[in-house]
Coordinates of N, CA and C in Angstrom, one line a residue:
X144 N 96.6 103.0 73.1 CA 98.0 102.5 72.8 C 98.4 101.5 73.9
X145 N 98.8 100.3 73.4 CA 99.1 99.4 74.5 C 100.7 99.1 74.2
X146 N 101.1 100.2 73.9 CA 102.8 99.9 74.0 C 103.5 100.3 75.8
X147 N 104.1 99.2 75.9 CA 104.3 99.0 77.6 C 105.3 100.4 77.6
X148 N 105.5 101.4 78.1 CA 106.8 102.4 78.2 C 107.9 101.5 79.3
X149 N 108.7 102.7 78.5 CA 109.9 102.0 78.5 C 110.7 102.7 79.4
X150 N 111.8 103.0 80.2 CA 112.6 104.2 80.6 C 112.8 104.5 81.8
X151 N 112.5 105.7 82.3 CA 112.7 105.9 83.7 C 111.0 106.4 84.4
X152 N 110.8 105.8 85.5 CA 109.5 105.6 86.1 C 110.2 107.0 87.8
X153 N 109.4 107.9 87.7 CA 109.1 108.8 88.6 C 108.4 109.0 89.5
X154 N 106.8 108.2 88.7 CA 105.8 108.6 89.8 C 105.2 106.8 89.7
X155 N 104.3 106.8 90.6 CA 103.2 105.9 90.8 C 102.6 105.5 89.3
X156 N 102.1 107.1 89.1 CA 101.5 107.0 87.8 C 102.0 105.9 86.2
X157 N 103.5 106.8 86.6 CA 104.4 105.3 85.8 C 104.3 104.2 85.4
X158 N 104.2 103.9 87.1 CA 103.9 102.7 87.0 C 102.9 101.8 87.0
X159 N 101.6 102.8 87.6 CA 100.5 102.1 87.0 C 100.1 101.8 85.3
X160 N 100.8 102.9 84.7 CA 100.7 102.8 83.0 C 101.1 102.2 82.6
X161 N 102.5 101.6 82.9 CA 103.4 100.4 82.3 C 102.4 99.1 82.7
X162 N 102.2 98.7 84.1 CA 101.5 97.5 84.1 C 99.8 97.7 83.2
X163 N 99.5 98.2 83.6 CA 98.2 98.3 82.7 C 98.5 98.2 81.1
X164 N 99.2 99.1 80.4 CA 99.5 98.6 78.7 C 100.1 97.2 78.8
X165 N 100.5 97.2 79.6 CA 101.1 95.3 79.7 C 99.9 94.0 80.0
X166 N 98.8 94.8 81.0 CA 97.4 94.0 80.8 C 96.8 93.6 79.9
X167 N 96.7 95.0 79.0 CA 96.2 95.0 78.2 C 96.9 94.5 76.6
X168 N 97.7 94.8 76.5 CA 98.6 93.9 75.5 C 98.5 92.7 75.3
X169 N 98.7 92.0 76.5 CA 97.9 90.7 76.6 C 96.7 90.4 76.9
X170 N 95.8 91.1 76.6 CA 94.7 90.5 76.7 C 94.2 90.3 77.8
X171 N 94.2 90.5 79.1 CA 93.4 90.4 80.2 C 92.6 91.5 81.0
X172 N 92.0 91.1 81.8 CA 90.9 92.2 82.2 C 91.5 91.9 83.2
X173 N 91.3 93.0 84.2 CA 91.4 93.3 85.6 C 91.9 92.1 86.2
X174 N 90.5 91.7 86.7 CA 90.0 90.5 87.4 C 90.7 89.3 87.1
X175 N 91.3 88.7 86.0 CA 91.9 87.9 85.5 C 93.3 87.9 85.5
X176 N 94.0 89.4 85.5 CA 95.0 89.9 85.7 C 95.5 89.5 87.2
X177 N 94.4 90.1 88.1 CA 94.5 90.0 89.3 C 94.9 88.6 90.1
X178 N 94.1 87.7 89.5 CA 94.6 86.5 89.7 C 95.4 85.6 89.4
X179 N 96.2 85.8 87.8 CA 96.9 85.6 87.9 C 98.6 86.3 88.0
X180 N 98.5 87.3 89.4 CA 98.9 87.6 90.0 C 99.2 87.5 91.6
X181 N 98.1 86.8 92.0 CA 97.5 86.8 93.0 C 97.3 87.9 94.2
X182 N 96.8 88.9 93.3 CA 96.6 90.4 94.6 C 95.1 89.8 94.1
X183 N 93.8 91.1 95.1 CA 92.5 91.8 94.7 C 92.6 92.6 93.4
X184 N 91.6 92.3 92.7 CA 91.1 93.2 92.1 C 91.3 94.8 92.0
X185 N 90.5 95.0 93.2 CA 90.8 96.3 93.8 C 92.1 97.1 93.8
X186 N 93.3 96.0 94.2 CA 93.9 96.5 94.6 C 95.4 97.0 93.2
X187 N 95.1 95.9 92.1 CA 95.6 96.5 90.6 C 95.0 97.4 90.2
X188 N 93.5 97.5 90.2 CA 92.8 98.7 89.6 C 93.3 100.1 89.7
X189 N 93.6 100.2 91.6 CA 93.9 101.4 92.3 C 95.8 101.5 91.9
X190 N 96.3 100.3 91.6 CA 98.0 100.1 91.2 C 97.8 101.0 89.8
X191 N 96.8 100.6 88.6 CA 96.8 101.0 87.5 C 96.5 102.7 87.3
X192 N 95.6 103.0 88.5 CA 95.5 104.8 88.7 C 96.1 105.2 88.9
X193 N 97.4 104.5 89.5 CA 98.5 105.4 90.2 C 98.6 106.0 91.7
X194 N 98.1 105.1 92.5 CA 97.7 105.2 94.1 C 99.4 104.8 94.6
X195 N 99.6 105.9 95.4 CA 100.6 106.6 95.9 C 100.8 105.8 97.1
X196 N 100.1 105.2 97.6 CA 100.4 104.2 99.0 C 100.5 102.7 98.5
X197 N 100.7 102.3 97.5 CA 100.7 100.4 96.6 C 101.7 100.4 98.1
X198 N 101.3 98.8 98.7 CA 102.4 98.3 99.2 C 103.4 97.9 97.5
X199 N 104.4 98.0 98.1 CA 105.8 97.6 97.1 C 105.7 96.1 97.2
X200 N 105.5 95.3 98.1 CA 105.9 94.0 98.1 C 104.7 93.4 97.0
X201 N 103.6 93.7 96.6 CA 102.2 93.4 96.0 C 102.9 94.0 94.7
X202 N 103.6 95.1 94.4 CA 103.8 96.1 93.3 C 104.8 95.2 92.7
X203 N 105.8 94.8 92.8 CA 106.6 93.9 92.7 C 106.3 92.2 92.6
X204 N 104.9 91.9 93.0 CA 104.4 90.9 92.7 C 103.7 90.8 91.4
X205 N 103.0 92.1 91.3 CA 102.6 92.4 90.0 C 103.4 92.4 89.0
X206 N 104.4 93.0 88.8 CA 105.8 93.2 87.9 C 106.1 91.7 87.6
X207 N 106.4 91.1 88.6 CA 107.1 89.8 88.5 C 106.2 88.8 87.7
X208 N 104.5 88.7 87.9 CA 103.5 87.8 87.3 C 103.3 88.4 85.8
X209 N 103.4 89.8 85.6 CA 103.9 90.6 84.1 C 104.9 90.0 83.3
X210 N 105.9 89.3 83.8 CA 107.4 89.4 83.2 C 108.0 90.6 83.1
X211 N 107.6 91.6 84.2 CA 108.0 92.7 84.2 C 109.5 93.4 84.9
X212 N 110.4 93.6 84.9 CA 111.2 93.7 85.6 C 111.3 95.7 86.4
X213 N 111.9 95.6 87.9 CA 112.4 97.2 88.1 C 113.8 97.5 88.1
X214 N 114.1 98.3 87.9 CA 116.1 98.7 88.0 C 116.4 99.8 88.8
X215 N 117.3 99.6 89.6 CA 117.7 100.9 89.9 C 118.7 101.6 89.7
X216 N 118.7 103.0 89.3 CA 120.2 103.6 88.6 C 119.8 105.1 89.1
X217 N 121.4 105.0 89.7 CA 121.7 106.6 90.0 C 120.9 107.5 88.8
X218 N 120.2 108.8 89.5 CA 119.6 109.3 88.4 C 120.6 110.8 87.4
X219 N 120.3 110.4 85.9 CA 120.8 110.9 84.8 C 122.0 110.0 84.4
X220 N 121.6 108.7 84.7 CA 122.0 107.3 84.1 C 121.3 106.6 83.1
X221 N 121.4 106.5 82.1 CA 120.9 106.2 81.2 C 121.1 104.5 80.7
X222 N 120.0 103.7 81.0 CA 120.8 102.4 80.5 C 120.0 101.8 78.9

C-alpha cells in the first residue's frame, strides 16, 4: 500500500513509513530518492526503518525534497 499516512506521527517508525509510501508512490528507488534529496543512501534506507538517532536537520531535508511537510500541535489536538 503506497498511501502516504496521514495524522499524528509518535515514533520514528512513523515517520520512516510516511516517507517511504511517498517514495514509493512516486516511483523512486532508494538511491534516486536519496539524491534527489541530497542525503546517502544509507542514510534514508535506515530513515525508512525507523532509526531512532536520524539527525532531524537530514529528516527535515527529506520531508522538504518529498513535498512533505511536519506540524506541531499540543497533543489530543486534532487538525
Amino acid at each position: 500500500d503506497n498511501t502516504i499516512p496521514n495524522g499524528t506521527i509518535s515514533t520514528t517508525e512513523d515517520i520512516g513509513n510516511a516517507i517511504r509510501a511517498k517514495r514509493k508512490r512516486d516511483g523512486l528507488t532508494q538511491a534516486d530518492a536519496a539524491a534527489l534529496c541530497g542525503v546517502g543512501t544509507r542514510f534514508l534506507g535506515e530513515l525508512e526503518r525507523g532509526k531512532e538517532t536520524a539527525q532531524i536537520g537530514k529528516v527535515l531535508q527529506i520531508l522538504h525534497g518529498f513535498g512533505l511537510g511536519l506540524q506541531i500541535a499540543p497533543r489530543g489536538v486534532k487538525r
